[in-house]
PDB file of N, CA and C in Angstrom:
ATOM      1  N   MET A   1     -54.422 -25.187 -40.270  1.00  0.00           N
ATOM      2  CA  MET A   1     -54.718 -23.826 -40.851  1.00  0.00           C
ATOM      3  C   MET A   1     -53.224 -23.514 -41.178  1.00  0.00           C
ATOM      4  N   ARG A   2     -53.262 -22.704 -42.298  1.00  0.00           N
ATOM      5  CA  ARG A   2     -51.785 -22.228 -42.686  1.00  0.00           C
ATOM      6  C   ARG A   2     -51.241 -21.075 -41.620  1.00  0.00           C
ATOM      7  N   ARG A   3     -50.083 -20.879 -41.868  1.00  0.00           N
ATOM      8  CA  ARG A   3     -49.425 -19.750 -40.972  1.00  0.00           C
ATOM      9  C   ARG A   3     -50.111 -18.416 -41.028  1.00  0.00           C
ATOM     10  N   LEU A   4     -50.445 -17.738 -40.030  1.00  0.00           N
ATOM     11  CA  LEU A   4     -51.019 -16.481 -40.173  1.00  0.00           C
ATOM     12  C   LEU A   4     -49.973 -15.272 -40.620  1.00  0.00           C
ATOM     13  N   LEU A   5     -50.456 -14.507 -41.599  1.00  0.00           N
ATOM     14  CA  LEU A   5     -49.719 -13.597 -42.147  1.00  0.00           C
ATOM     15  C   LEU A   5     -49.908 -12.357 -41.272  1.00  0.00           C
ATOM     16  N   ALA A   6     -49.374 -11.481 -41.224  1.00  0.00           N
ATOM     17  CA  ALA A   6     -49.178 -10.073 -40.622  1.00  0.00           C
ATOM     18  C   ALA A   6     -50.725  -9.427 -40.551  1.00  0.00           C
ATOM     19  N   GLY A   7     -51.324  -9.316 -41.576  1.00  0.00           N
ATOM     20  CA  GLY A   7     -52.721  -8.910 -41.538  1.00  0.00           C
ATOM     21  C   GLY A   7     -53.726  -9.747 -41.092  1.00  0.00           C
ATOM     22  N   ASP A   8     -53.494 -10.922 -41.146  1.00  0.00           N
ATOM     23  CA  ASP A   8     -54.338 -12.021 -40.578  1.00  0.00           C
ATOM     24  C   ASP A   8     -54.023 -12.013 -38.767  1.00  0.00           C
ATOM     25  N   GLN A   9     -52.984 -11.923 -38.438  1.00  0.00           N
ATOM     26  CA  GLN A   9     -52.334 -11.713 -37.046  1.00  0.00           C
ATOM     27  C   GLN A   9     -53.295 -10.492 -36.363  1.00  0.00           C
ATOM     28  N   ALA A  10     -53.522  -9.425 -37.204  1.00  0.00           N
ATOM     29  CA  ALA A  10     -53.939  -8.142 -36.730  1.00  0.00           C
ATOM     30  C   ALA A  10     -55.573  -8.409 -36.531  1.00  0.00           C
ATOM     31  N   ASP A  11     -56.097  -9.021 -37.721  1.00  0.00           N
ATOM     32  CA  ASP A  11     -57.556  -9.469 -37.554  1.00  0.00           C
ATOM     33  C   ASP A  11     -57.774 -10.351 -36.250  1.00  0.00           C
ATOM     34  N   LEU A  12     -56.840 -11.283 -36.014  1.00  0.00           N
ATOM     35  CA  LEU A  12     -57.140 -12.357 -34.931  1.00  0.00           C
ATOM     36  C   LEU A  12     -57.043 -11.692 -33.468  1.00  0.00           C
ATOM     37  N   ASP A  13     -55.986 -10.736 -33.660  1.00  0.00           N
ATOM     38  CA  ASP A  13     -55.777  -9.879 -32.265  1.00  0.00           C
ATOM     39  C   ASP A  13     -57.244  -9.066 -32.026  1.00  0.00           C
ATOM     40  N   ARG A  14     -57.520  -8.502 -32.998  1.00  0.00           N
ATOM     41  CA  ARG A  14     -58.850  -7.590 -32.870  1.00  0.00           C
ATOM     42  C   ARG A  14     -60.074  -8.667 -32.328  1.00  0.00           C
ATOM     43  N   ASP A  15     -60.279  -9.844 -32.957  1.00  0.00           N
ATOM     44  CA  ASP A  15     -61.316 -10.609 -32.689  1.00  0.00           C
ATOM     45  C   ASP A  15     -61.216 -11.320 -31.450  1.00  0.00           C
ATOM     46  N   VAL A  16     -59.963 -11.603 -31.041  1.00  0.00           N
ATOM     47  CA  VAL A  16     -59.660 -12.213 -29.663  1.00  0.00           C
ATOM     48  C   VAL A  16     -60.043 -11.241 -28.475  1.00  0.00           C
ATOM     49  N   LEU A  17     -59.454  -9.931 -28.795  1.00  0.00           N
ATOM     50  CA  LEU A  17     -59.739  -8.907 -27.813  1.00  0.00           C
ATOM     51  C   LEU A  17     -61.320  -8.661 -27.620  1.00  0.00           C
ATOM     52  N   CYS A  18     -62.070  -8.565 -28.912  1.00  0.00           N
ATOM     53  CA  CYS A  18     -63.402  -8.273 -28.622  1.00  0.00           C
ATOM     54  C   CYS A  18     -64.230  -9.609 -27.820  1.00  0.00           C
ATOM     55  N   ALA A  19     -63.735 -10.779 -28.251  1.00  0.00           N
ATOM     56  CA  ALA A  19     -64.259 -12.059 -27.462  1.00  0.00           C
ATOM     57  C   ALA A  19     -64.130 -12.015 -26.046  1.00  0.00           C
ATOM     58  N   VAL A  20     -62.994 -11.728 -25.559  1.00  0.00           N
ATOM     59  CA  VAL A  20     -62.667 -11.584 -24.384  1.00  0.00           C
ATOM     60  C   VAL A  20     -63.357 -10.301 -23.657  1.00  0.00           C
ATOM     61  N   THR A  21     -63.576  -9.282 -24.151  1.00  0.00           N
ATOM     62  CA  THR A  21     -64.194  -8.106 -23.460  1.00  0.00           C
ATOM     63  C   THR A  21     -65.731  -8.386 -23.404  1.00  0.00           C
ATOM     64  N   THR A  22     -66.307  -9.301 -24.335  1.00  0.00           N
ATOM     65  CA  THR A  22     -67.646  -9.449 -24.092  1.00  0.00           C
ATOM     66  C   THR A  22     -67.930 -10.543 -22.996  1.00  0.00           C
ATOM     67  N   ARG A  23     -67.194 -11.476 -22.647  1.00  0.00           N
ATOM     68  CA  ARG A  23     -67.126 -12.336 -21.636  1.00  0.00           C
ATOM     69  C   ARG A  23     -65.837 -12.454 -20.745  1.00  0.00           C
ATOM     70  N   SER A  24     -65.965 -12.004 -19.698  1.00  0.00           N
ATOM     71  CA  SER A  24     -64.606 -11.961 -18.795  1.00  0.00           C
ATOM     72  C   SER A  24     -64.330 -13.248 -18.395  1.00  0.00           C
ATOM     73  N   GLN A  25     -62.873 -13.297 -18.246  1.00  0.00           N
ATOM     74  CA  GLN A  25     -62.168 -14.452 -17.880  1.00  0.00           C
ATOM     75  C   GLN A  25     -62.334 -15.715 -18.518  1.00  0.00           C
ATOM     76  N   SER A  26     -61.820 -15.775 -19.782  1.00  0.00           N
ATOM     77  CA  SER A  26     -61.970 -16.772 -20.670  1.00  0.00           C
ATOM     78  C   SER A  26     -60.822 -17.613 -20.824  1.00  0.00           C
ATOM     79  N   MET A  27     -61.043 -18.877 -20.952  1.00  0.00           N
ATOM     80  CA  MET A  27     -59.882 -19.647 -21.320  1.00  0.00           C
ATOM     81  C   MET A  27     -59.558 -19.716 -22.561  1.00  0.00           C
ATOM     82  N   THR A  28     -58.307 -19.898 -23.100  1.00  0.00           N
ATOM     83  CA  THR A  28     -57.803 -20.128 -24.411  1.00  0.00           C
ATOM     84  C   THR A  28     -58.549 -20.804 -25.388  1.00  0.00           C
ATOM     85  N   TYR A  29     -58.845 -22.090 -25.005  1.00  0.00           N
ATOM     86  CA  TYR A  29     -59.584 -22.861 -25.891  1.00  0.00           C
ATOM     87  C   TYR A  29     -61.157 -22.248 -25.902  1.00  0.00           C
ATOM     88  N   VAL A  30     -61.609 -21.610 -24.864  1.00  0.00           N
ATOM     89  CA  VAL A  30     -63.114 -21.099 -25.163  1.00  0.00           C
ATOM     90  C   VAL A  30     -62.962 -19.903 -26.045  1.00  0.00           C
ATOM     91  N   ILE A  31     -61.901 -19.208 -26.091  1.00  0.00           N
ATOM     92  CA  ILE A  31     -61.688 -18.069 -27.105  1.00  0.00           C
ATOM     93  C   ILE A  31     -61.724 -18.495 -28.371  1.00  0.00           C
ATOM     94  N   LYS A  32     -60.845 -19.569 -28.651  1.00  0.00           N
ATOM     95  CA  LYS A  32     -60.985 -20.379 -29.794  1.00  0.00           C
ATOM     96  C   LYS A  32     -62.444 -20.909 -30.381  1.00  0.00           C
ATOM     97  N   ASN A  33     -63.004 -21.514 -29.446  1.00  0.00           N
ATOM     98  CA  ASN A  33     -64.053 -22.070 -29.776  1.00  0.00           C
ATOM     99  C   ASN A  33     -65.300 -20.941 -30.129  1.00  0.00           C
ATOM    100  N   THR A  34     -65.260 -19.886 -29.506  1.00  0.00           N
ATOM    101  CA  THR A  34     -66.275 -18.742 -29.717  1.00  0.00           C
ATOM    102  C   THR A  34     -65.893 -18.206 -30.902  1.00  0.00           C
ATOM    103  N   LEU A  35     -64.681 -18.051 -31.501  1.00  0.00           N
ATOM    104  CA  LEU A  35     -64.395 -17.433 -32.679  1.00  0.00           C
ATOM    105  C   LEU A  35     -64.774 -18.672 -33.952  1.00  0.00           C
ATOM    106  N   GLN A  36     -64.564 -19.687 -33.759  1.00  0.00           N
ATOM    107  CA  GLN A  36     -64.894 -20.734 -34.566  1.00  0.00           C
ATOM    108  C   GLN A  36     -66.364 -20.913 -34.758  1.00  0.00           C
ATOM    109  N   MET A  37     -67.170 -20.719 -33.918  1.00  0.00           N
ATOM    110  CA  MET A  37     -68.598 -20.715 -34.034  1.00  0.00           C
ATOM    111  C   MET A  37     -69.297 -19.592 -34.699  1.00  0.00           C
ATOM    112  N   ASN A  38     -68.666 -19.043 -35.561  1.00  0.00           N
ATOM    113  CA  ASN A  38     -69.163 -17.763 -36.241  1.00  0.00           C
ATOM    114  C   ASN A  38     -69.738 -16.922 -35.354  1.00  0.00           C
ATOM    115  N   TRP A  39     -68.941 -16.431 -34.364  1.00  0.00           N
ATOM    116  CA  TRP A  39     -69.579 -15.483 -33.400  1.00  0.00           C
ATOM    117  C   TRP A  39     -69.903 -14.222 -34.151  1.00  0.00           C
ATOM    118  N   LYS A  40     -70.906 -13.574 -33.706  1.00  0.00           N
ATOM    119  CA  LYS A  40     -71.340 -12.408 -34.489  1.00  0.00           C
ATOM    120  C   LYS A  40     -70.511 -11.335 -34.327  1.00  0.00           C
ATOM    121  N   GLY A  41     -69.436 -11.174 -33.453  1.00  0.00           N
ATOM    122  CA  GLY A  41     -68.685 -10.093 -33.346  1.00  0.00           C
ATOM    123  C   GLY A  41     -67.459 -10.249 -34.027  1.00  0.00           C
ATOM    124  N   ALA A  42     -67.192 -11.338 -34.566  1.00  0.00           N
ATOM    125  CA  ALA A  42     -65.998 -11.737 -35.349  1.00  0.00           C
ATOM    126  C   ALA A  42     -65.958 -10.858 -36.766  1.00  0.00           C
ATOM    127  N   TYR A  43     -64.875 -10.472 -37.004  1.00  0.00           N
ATOM    128  CA  TYR A  43     -64.674  -9.762 -38.378  1.00  0.00           C
ATOM    129  C   TYR A  43     -64.332 -10.563 -39.620  1.00  0.00           C
ATOM    130  N   ARG A  44     -64.001 -12.052 -39.317  1.00  0.00           N
ATOM    131  CA  ARG A  44     -63.967 -13.039 -40.386  1.00  0.00           C
ATOM    132  C   ARG A  44     -64.313 -14.222 -39.770  1.00  0.00           C
ATOM    133  N   ASP A  45     -64.337 -15.370 -40.726  1.00  0.00           N
ATOM    134  CA  ASP A  45     -64.382 -16.520 -40.381  1.00  0.00           C
ATOM    135  C   ASP A  45     -63.150 -17.276 -40.086  1.00  0.00           C
ATOM    136  N   TRP A  46     -63.234 -17.839 -38.767  1.00  0.00           N
ATOM    137  CA  TRP A  46     -61.859 -18.403 -38.359  1.00  0.00           C
ATOM    138  C   TRP A  46     -61.953 -20.224 -38.248  1.00  0.00           C
ATOM    139  N   LYS A  47     -62.611 -20.587 -39.217  1.00  0.00           N
ATOM    140  CA  LYS A  47     -62.853 -22.223 -39.267  1.00  0.00           C
ATOM    141  C   LYS A  47     -61.221 -22.697 -39.513  1.00  0.00           C
ATOM    142  N   GLY A  48     -60.854 -23.665 -38.566  1.00  0.00           N
ATOM    143  CA  GLY A  48     -59.528 -24.118 -38.905  1.00  0.00           C
ATOM    144  C   GLY A  48     -58.443 -23.485 -37.901  1.00  0.00           C
ATOM    145  N   LEU A  49     -58.936 -22.519 -37.056  1.00  0.00           N
ATOM    146  CA  LEU A  49     -58.173 -21.866 -36.113  1.00  0.00           C
ATOM    147  C   LEU A  49     -57.792 -22.787 -34.880  1.00  0.00           C
ATOM    148  N   ARG A  50     -56.409 -22.708 -34.732  1.00  0.00           N
ATOM    149  CA  ARG A  50     -55.758 -23.561 -33.438  1.00  0.00           C
ATOM    150  C   ARG A  50     -55.656 -22.748 -32.312  1.00  0.00           C
ATOM    151  N   THR A  51     -55.642 -23.678 -31.334  1.00  0.00           N
ATOM    152  CA  THR A  51     -55.537 -22.921 -29.839  1.00  0.00           C
ATOM    153  C   THR A  51     -54.227 -22.334 -29.724  1.00  0.00           C
ATOM    154  N   ALA A  52     -53.214 -22.954 -30.243  1.00  0.00           N
ATOM    155  CA  ALA A  52     -51.852 -22.282 -30.383  1.00  0.00           C
ATOM    156  C   ALA A  52     -51.793 -20.862 -30.951  1.00  0.00           C
ATOM    157  N   GLN A  53     -52.506 -20.515 -31.991  1.00  0.00           N
ATOM    158  CA  GLN A  53     -52.604 -19.478 -32.492  1.00  0.00           C
ATOM    159  C   GLN A  53     -53.372 -18.330 -31.853  1.00  0.00           C
ATOM    160  N   VAL A  54     -54.372 -18.707 -30.983  1.00  0.00           N
ATOM    161  CA  VAL A  54     -55.089 -17.786 -30.119  1.00  0.00           C
ATOM    162  C   VAL A  54     -54.277 -17.755 -28.946  1.00  0.00           C
ATOM    163  N   LEU A  55     -53.390 -18.703 -28.383  1.00  0.00           N
ATOM    164  CA  LEU A  55     -52.580 -18.304 -27.374  1.00  0.00           C
ATOM    165  C   LEU A  55     -51.501 -17.300 -27.775  1.00  0.00           C
ATOM    166  N   ALA A  56     -51.034 -17.461 -28.849  1.00  0.00           N
ATOM    167  CA  ALA A  56     -49.903 -16.306 -29.421  1.00  0.00           C
ATOM    168  C   ALA A  56     -50.622 -14.985 -29.463  1.00  0.00           C
ATOM    169  N   ALA A  57     -51.882 -14.843 -29.816  1.00  0.00           N
ATOM    170  CA  ALA A  57     -52.584 -13.648 -30.020  1.00  0.00           C
ATOM    171  C   ALA A  57     -52.721 -13.095 -28.663  1.00  0.00           C
ATOM    172  N   CYS A  58     -53.199 -13.883 -27.903  1.00  0.00           N
ATOM    173  CA  CYS A  58     -53.361 -13.624 -26.290  1.00  0.00           C
ATOM    174  C   CYS A  58     -51.976 -12.957 -25.745  1.00  0.00           C
ATOM    175  N   ARG A  59     -50.849 -13.542 -25.912  1.00  0.00           N
ATOM    176  CA  ARG A  59     -49.637 -13.271 -25.361  1.00  0.00           C
ATOM    177  C   ARG A  59     -49.318 -11.820 -26.191  1.00  0.00           C
ATOM    178  N   ARG A  60     -49.687 -11.585 -27.327  1.00  0.00           N
ATOM    179  CA  ARG A  60     -49.217 -10.418 -28.124  1.00  0.00           C
ATOM    180  C   ARG A  60     -50.123  -9.218 -27.379  1.00  0.00           C
ATOM    181  N   LEU A  61     -51.340  -9.501 -26.977  1.00  0.00           N
ATOM    182  CA  LEU A  61     -52.249  -8.352 -26.564  1.00  0.00           C
ATOM    183  C   LEU A  61     -51.995  -8.074 -24.934  1.00  0.00           C
ATOM    184  N   GLU A  62     -51.290  -9.144 -24.495  1.00  0.00           N
ATOM    185  CA  GLU A  62     -50.783  -8.840 -22.965  1.00  0.00           C
ATOM    186  C   GLU A  62     -49.688  -8.158 -23.120  1.00  0.00           C
ATOM    187  N   GLN A  63     -48.783  -8.189 -23.949  1.00  0.00           N
ATOM    188  CA  GLN A  63     -47.605  -7.353 -24.139  1.00  0.00           C
ATOM    189  C   GLN A  63     -47.905  -5.980 -24.328  1.00  0.00           C
ATOM    190  N   ARG A  64     -49.021  -5.896 -25.214  1.00  0.00           N
ATOM    191  CA  ARG A  64     -49.477  -4.391 -25.523  1.00  0.00           C
ATOM    192  C   ARG A  64     -50.153  -3.986 -24.395  1.00  0.00           C
ATOM    193  N   GLY A  65     -50.535  -4.591 -23.329  1.00  0.00           N
ATOM    194  CA  GLY A  65     -51.551  -4.123 -22.096  1.00  0.00           C
ATOM    195  C   GLY A  65     -52.920  -4.133 -22.256  1.00  0.00           C
ATOM    196  N   TYR A  66     -53.368  -5.147 -23.248  1.00  0.00           N
ATOM    197  CA  TYR A  66     -54.926  -5.160 -23.382  1.00  0.00           C
ATOM    198  C   TYR A  66     -55.380  -6.267 -22.784  1.00  0.00           C
ATOM    199  N   LEU A  67     -54.645  -7.234 -22.765  1.00  0.00           N
ATOM    200  CA  LEU A  67     -55.011  -8.562 -21.876  1.00  0.00           C
ATOM    201  C   LEU A  67     -54.299  -8.813 -20.635  1.00  0.00           C
ATOM    202  N   THR A  68     -54.680  -9.546 -19.673  1.00  0.00           N
ATOM    203  CA  THR A  68     -53.855 -10.117 -18.527  1.00  0.00           C
ATOM    204  C   THR A  68     -54.202 -11.513 -18.199  1.00  0.00           C
ATOM    205  N   GLU A  69     -53.279 -12.201 -17.963  1.00  0.00           N
ATOM    206  CA  GLU A  69     -53.472 -13.541 -17.670  1.00  0.00           C
ATOM    207  C   GLU A  69     -54.096 -13.717 -16.009  1.00  0.00           C
ATOM    208  N   VAL A  70     -55.233 -14.330 -15.948  1.00  0.00           N
ATOM    209  CA  VAL A  70     -55.518 -14.380 -14.546  1.00  0.00           C
ATOM    210  C   VAL A  70     -55.439 -15.872 -13.866  1.00  0.00           C
ATOM    211  N   PRO A  71     -55.596 -15.770 -12.535  1.00  0.00           N
ATOM    212  CA  PRO A  71     -55.421 -17.196 -11.903  1.00  0.00           C
ATOM    213  C   PRO A  71     -56.500 -17.987 -12.251  1.00  0.00           C
ATOM    214  N   SER A  72     -56.174 -19.361 -12.613  1.00  0.00           N
ATOM    215  CA  SER A  72     -57.212 -20.377 -12.742  1.00  0.00           C
ATOM    216  C   SER A  72     -57.053 -21.456 -11.812  1.00  0.00           C
ATOM    217  N   SER A  73     -57.964 -22.223 -11.786  1.00  0.00           N
ATOM    218  CA  SER A  73     -58.074 -23.651 -11.010  1.00  0.00           C
ATOM    219  C   SER A  73     -57.302 -24.654 -11.611  1.00  0.00           C
ATOM    220  N   TYR A  74     -56.920 -24.608 -12.965  1.00  0.00           N
ATOM    221  CA  TYR A  74     -56.363 -25.591 -13.705  1.00  0.00           C
ATOM    222  C   TYR A  74     -54.790 -25.297 -13.565  1.00  0.00           C
ATOM    223  N   ALA A  75     -53.954 -26.526 -13.647  1.00  0.00           N
ATOM    224  CA  ALA A  75     -52.568 -26.202 -13.524  1.00  0.00           C
ATOM    225  C   ALA A  75     -51.861 -25.680 -14.946  1.00  0.00           C
ATOM    226  N   VAL A  76     -52.326 -26.151 -16.113  1.00  0.00           N
ATOM    227  CA  VAL A  76     -51.718 -25.879 -17.367  1.00  0.00           C
ATOM    228  C   VAL A  76     -52.731 -24.832 -18.368  1.00  0.00           C
ATOM    229  N   GLN A  77     -54.029 -24.584 -17.923  1.00  0.00           N
ATOM    230  CA  GLN A  77     -54.621 -23.805 -18.861  1.00  0.00           C
ATOM    231  C   GLN A  77     -54.596 -22.390 -18.624  1.00  0.00           C
ATOM    232  N   LYS A  78     -54.567 -21.501 -19.570  1.00  0.00           N
ATOM    233  CA  LYS A  78     -54.636 -20.212 -19.422  1.00  0.00           C
ATOM    234  C   LYS A  78     -55.914 -19.534 -19.549  1.00  0.00           C
ATOM    235  N   CYS A  79     -56.057 -18.213 -18.430  1.00  0.00           N
ATOM    236  CA  CYS A  79     -57.266 -17.907 -18.546  1.00  0.00           C
ATOM    237  C   CYS A  79     -56.882 -16.498 -18.690  1.00  0.00           C
ATOM    238  N   TRP A  80     -57.823 -15.576 -19.456  1.00  0.00           N
ATOM    239  CA  TRP A  80     -57.548 -14.057 -19.937  1.00  0.00           C
ATOM    240  C   TRP A  80     -58.561 -13.397 -19.449  1.00  0.00           C
ATOM    241  N   ASP A  81     -58.260 -12.179 -19.340  1.00  0.00           N
ATOM    242  CA  ASP A  81     -59.325 -10.898 -18.842  1.00  0.00           C
ATOM    243  C   ASP A  81     -58.712  -9.840 -19.609  1.00  0.00           C
ATOM    244  N   ALA A  82     -59.584  -8.933 -20.178  1.00  0.00           N
ATOM    245  CA  ALA A  82     -59.276  -7.595 -20.637  1.00  0.00           C
ATOM    246  C   ALA A  82     -58.857  -6.745 -19.570  1.00  0.00           C
ATOM    247  N   THR A  83     -58.001  -5.850 -19.833  1.00  0.00           N
ATOM    248  CA  THR A  83     -57.659  -4.802 -19.063  1.00  0.00           C
ATOM    249  C   THR A  83     -58.443  -3.664 -19.295  1.00  0.00           C
ATOM    250  N   ASP A  84     -58.412  -2.522 -18.389  1.00  0.00           N
ATOM    251  CA  ASP A  84     -59.316  -1.454 -18.555  1.00  0.00           C
ATOM    252  C   ASP A  84     -58.835  -0.773 -19.877  1.00  0.00           C
ATOM    253  N   THR A  85     -57.451  -0.782 -20.172  1.00  0.00           N
ATOM    254  CA  THR A  85     -56.980  -0.397 -21.502  1.00  0.00           C
ATOM    255  C   THR A  85     -57.622  -1.085 -22.654  1.00  0.00           C
ATOM    256  N   GLY A  86     -57.675  -2.488 -22.430  1.00  0.00           N
ATOM    257  CA  GLY A  86     -58.290  -3.078 -23.700  1.00  0.00           C
ATOM    258  C   GLY A  86     -59.628  -3.180 -23.857  1.00  0.00           C
ATOM    259  N   ARG A  87     -60.398  -2.708 -22.712  1.00  0.00           N
ATOM    260  CA  ARG A  87     -61.807  -2.484 -22.859  1.00  0.00           C
ATOM    261  C   ARG A  87     -61.958  -0.992 -23.623  1.00  0.00           C
ATOM    262  N   ARG A  88     -61.141  -0.069 -23.261  1.00  0.00           N
ATOM    263  CA  ARG A  88     -61.216   0.992 -23.988  1.00  0.00           C
ATOM    264  C   ARG A  88     -60.823   1.194 -25.480  1.00  0.00           C
ATOM    265  N   HIS A  89     -59.917   0.369 -25.439  1.00  0.00           N
ATOM    266  CA  HIS A  89     -59.608   0.154 -26.972  1.00  0.00           C
ATOM    267  C   HIS A  89     -60.736  -0.352 -27.998  1.00  0.00           C
ATOM    268  N   VAL A  90     -61.666  -1.302 -27.291  1.00  0.00           N
ATOM    269  CA  VAL A  90     -62.679  -1.947 -28.032  1.00  0.00           C
ATOM    270  C   VAL A  90     -63.947  -1.006 -27.904  1.00  0.00           C
ATOM    271  N   GLY A  91     -63.897  -0.196 -26.701  1.00  0.00           N
ATOM    272  CA  GLY A  91     -65.125   0.516 -26.553  1.00  0.00           C
ATOM    273  C   GLY A  91     -66.157  -0.200 -25.712  1.00  0.00           C
ATOM    274  N   VAL A  92     -65.807  -0.905 -24.928  1.00  0.00           N
ATOM    275  CA  VAL A  92     -66.451  -1.477 -23.893  1.00  0.00           C
ATOM    276  C   VAL A  92     -66.574  -1.005 -22.557  1.00  0.00           C
ATOM    277  N   ALA A  93     -67.618  -0.322 -22.136  1.00  0.00           N
ATOM    278  CA  ALA A  93     -67.492   0.310 -20.926  1.00  0.00           C
ATOM    279  C   ALA A  93     -68.209  -0.555 -19.706  1.00  0.00           C
ATOM    280  N   LEU A  94     -67.396  -0.867 -18.662  1.00  0.00           N
ATOM    281  CA  LEU A  94     -68.225  -1.543 -17.359  1.00  0.00           C
ATOM    282  C   LEU A  94     -68.383  -0.915 -16.401  1.00  0.00           C
TER     283      LEU A  94
END
């Protein structure tokens, strides 16, 4: 997939946050697969999306306080969960 432009990054960030809030504690590759499978909550088609692009989006969202990295039983795989701020931003109430 080509390099993401600023508008594409914003779309990806929004879709990643929506995907994580609908199912808690998702691994990076699971988020990518969810978006690639034409997930109904996605704002656009993400065919060709790479795990590294999703990881970058998760890190951006973590810096903004929307996601947090949670402990995983795997040594190198990252697991993410939405913070209360992230859930409020998307409008998901738990």
